[in-house]
Amino acid sequence: MGDILAEYKGALITTDADVKRYNIPIQPAITLDTASPLDPEDERDEFTMGLVNAFSNIAGFAPQSLIGLKDRLTDSYGNSPWIETIYWGIDKVSQVINKIVASTEELTNGHHTAKLLAWHPHRNMLAIAYQDDTVHIYKRTDDNDWTCELLQHRFMKKITCLEWKKRARGTLAVGCRNGVCVWSLGGDSVTNADLTRKLEPYHRHGASMNYLCHTGYGPISAIAWDPTPASHLLAVASATKGTLVIYDTMTLSTTPLKRQGKGNTLLRWSPDGSWLFVASDKQVKSRMWDTRCWTSTELTNPPGLGVQSACWAPDSRNLLISMHGKSDIHLVYWKDPTTASGLKQEKVYSVKAPVEGPTTHMNHNHIREIALSPTDGKRLAVVFEKSDGVALYSVQLDSMPTLTKKETLQHIGIVNTRASLKDAGKPIHIAYSADSSTSTTLAVLHKTGVVDFITQVA
């Protein structure tokens, strides 16, 4: 896996000469200063850094020592019951040490750690949520650079999801622990003075926010806008409750759709607005809502599996899903788009993750997220839990009778973005743009806040 710049009709482009030859538009990366938010001049921060260093040293020494103790006890006393009790205690101590180390790492770099990304459906604009409960709005300028605006509010805590309204200039819903912040950004507010330091975020002028909440409903885990023209409906799911809440953001009315279950973590509204897919990474049942009459059909996932990620094809008749803890991609489809009774699901591809490090670890390198190009549905991108690479596929979703005669997905290659080659961390989120008829651009968000781009021409 080398320095891949783009993909052109199934071939990976690795040189600037080929980029110019095929006239491929390249987006500049978005970078953010990831220095520690701790101030070295502050005595309290010196104490915090001392704790970080101390626990890091413990983490480097304690696990090996505990494992060595377990081995010596086994050699001396065998596998007696009381030895098993000691083993249990040793494992608990190791878990506590790992949690402490994770907490200290969050102190040092959690402030600028990115969480989520959403690409505006028809503008060259990205929203990125960070661990410090802020959302940065990045906009492309005419000179091929980025400006940055900041959204922040005391109600916007513990951000879990965000999505742009499909048919609006600047309406962004941000799901939080106890409610949803619906931001209206209004017109452009960038002035010439604002462009002097483009990537330093400044507070958005003229932005307004409505806070939507339903008594006793939370934590919010997923949101989805209805893309139907003139609709203002927003679907909201909770990770602990089976009920789905539908907000009308124009009238501020609320409609709960009560169903049995322990919660949902994924919502996907079809491009034509007719279907709403509801699923969880922990539940073996999914649900397809017909939004024209608000009736639903229950879908049975493969045995014992929840849904990790999902994306609709532009025709609203095919839904690609990946299963939690697996590397398989399934297709949910039906021939008659007027009813959900004929819904079918079948496995169409088993993704092979890029091999990095010991091959024994790759058995657990499962799919983290999938994304399908929204304009033509011809490109699929896949990121994994334990890999820096992004897998690219060409997609052929024709009429379903031909499904068994040819492959739905064809592997193009594995891409390491320039950011991942510079230790920006593993990709945690991906999203396709929908602003060009000749090419599509995949945004790859890394944990450090760096966003790199892969341009694809089908």
Tab-separated table of C-alpha atoms in Angstrom, residues 30 114-130 134-139 146 151 159-166 169-175 185 223-225 268 369 371 374 428-434 441-446 451 453:
chain	number	residue	atom	x	y	z
A	30	ILE	CA	-7.788	19.403	6.603
A	114	ALA	CA	-12.294	13.808	16.404
A	115	LYS	CA	-15.424	11.681	16.682
A	116	LEU	CA	-17.763	12.170	13.716
A	117	LEU	CA	-17.951	13.640	10.228
A	118	ALA	CA	-20.863	14.688	8.019
A	119	TRP	CA	-20.592	16.033	4.469
A	120	HIS	CA	-23.180	18.564	3.315
A	121	PRO	CA	-25.438	16.933	0.681
A	122	HIS	CA	-24.965	19.645	-1.988
A	123	ARG	CA	-22.253	22.047	-0.788
A	124	ASN	CA	-18.495	21.679	-0.352
A	125	MET	CA	-18.817	21.831	3.398
A	126	LEU	CA	-17.964	19.391	6.212
A	127	ALA	CA	-19.072	19.196	9.842
A	128	ILE	CA	-16.705	17.483	12.295
A	129	ALA	CA	-17.543	16.772	15.938
A	130	TYR	CA	-14.791	16.622	18.555
A	134	THR	CA	-17.643	21.346	19.707
A	135	VAL	CA	-18.541	21.050	16.032
A	136	HIS	CA	-16.259	22.617	13.415
A	137	ILE	CA	-17.739	23.617	10.048
A	138	TYR	CA	-15.147	23.506	7.250
A	139	LYS	CA	-15.856	25.252	3.936
A	146	TRP	CA	-10.559	25.674	3.928
A	151	LEU	CA	-20.478	25.684	16.912
A	159	ILE	CA	-22.168	14.303	20.978
A	160	THR	CA	-23.120	10.944	19.477
A	161	CYS	CA	-24.226	11.682	15.876
A	162	LEU	CA	-24.729	14.474	13.360
A	163	GLU	CA	-26.415	14.867	9.970
A	164	TRP	CA	-27.130	17.693	7.516
A	165	LYS	CA	-30.713	18.278	6.364
A	166	LYS	CA	-30.925	17.052	2.773
A	169	ARG	CA	-28.687	25.403	2.730
A	170	GLY	CA	-27.311	25.033	6.229
A	171	THR	CA	-29.362	22.996	8.737
A	172	LEU	CA	-27.363	20.588	10.885
A	173	ALA	CA	-28.758	18.211	13.512
A	174	VAL	CA	-26.369	17.183	16.301
A	175	GLY	CA	-27.435	14.269	18.495
A	185	LEU	CA	-26.400	28.444	9.931
A	223	ILE	CA	-30.601	10.577	13.815
A	224	ALA	CA	-31.869	10.750	10.218
A	225	TRP	CA	-33.530	13.509	8.186
A	268	ARG	CA	-30.949	5.241	7.517
A	369	GLU	CA	-18.017	1.438	8.528
A	371	ALA	CA	-20.042	4.230	2.628
A	374	PRO	CA	-24.681	8.844	-3.140
A	428	ILE	CA	-12.630	6.341	12.297
A	429	HIS	CA	-15.241	7.724	9.898
A	430	ILE	CA	-15.801	8.090	6.145
A	431	ALA	CA	-18.311	9.989	4.020
A	432	TYR	CA	-18.827	10.606	0.301
A	433	SER	CA	-19.570	13.984	-1.254
A	434	ALA	CA	-22.467	14.502	-3.623
A	441	THR	CA	-14.769	12.486	-3.221
A	442	LEU	CA	-14.382	10.326	-0.133
A	443	ALA	CA	-13.532	12.144	3.101
A	444	VAL	CA	-11.515	10.043	5.563
A	445	LEU	CA	-11.529	11.272	9.162
A	446	HIS	CA	-8.670	10.196	11.416
A	451	VAL	CA	-9.236	14.740	7.203
A	453	PHE	CA	-9.602	12.941	0.649
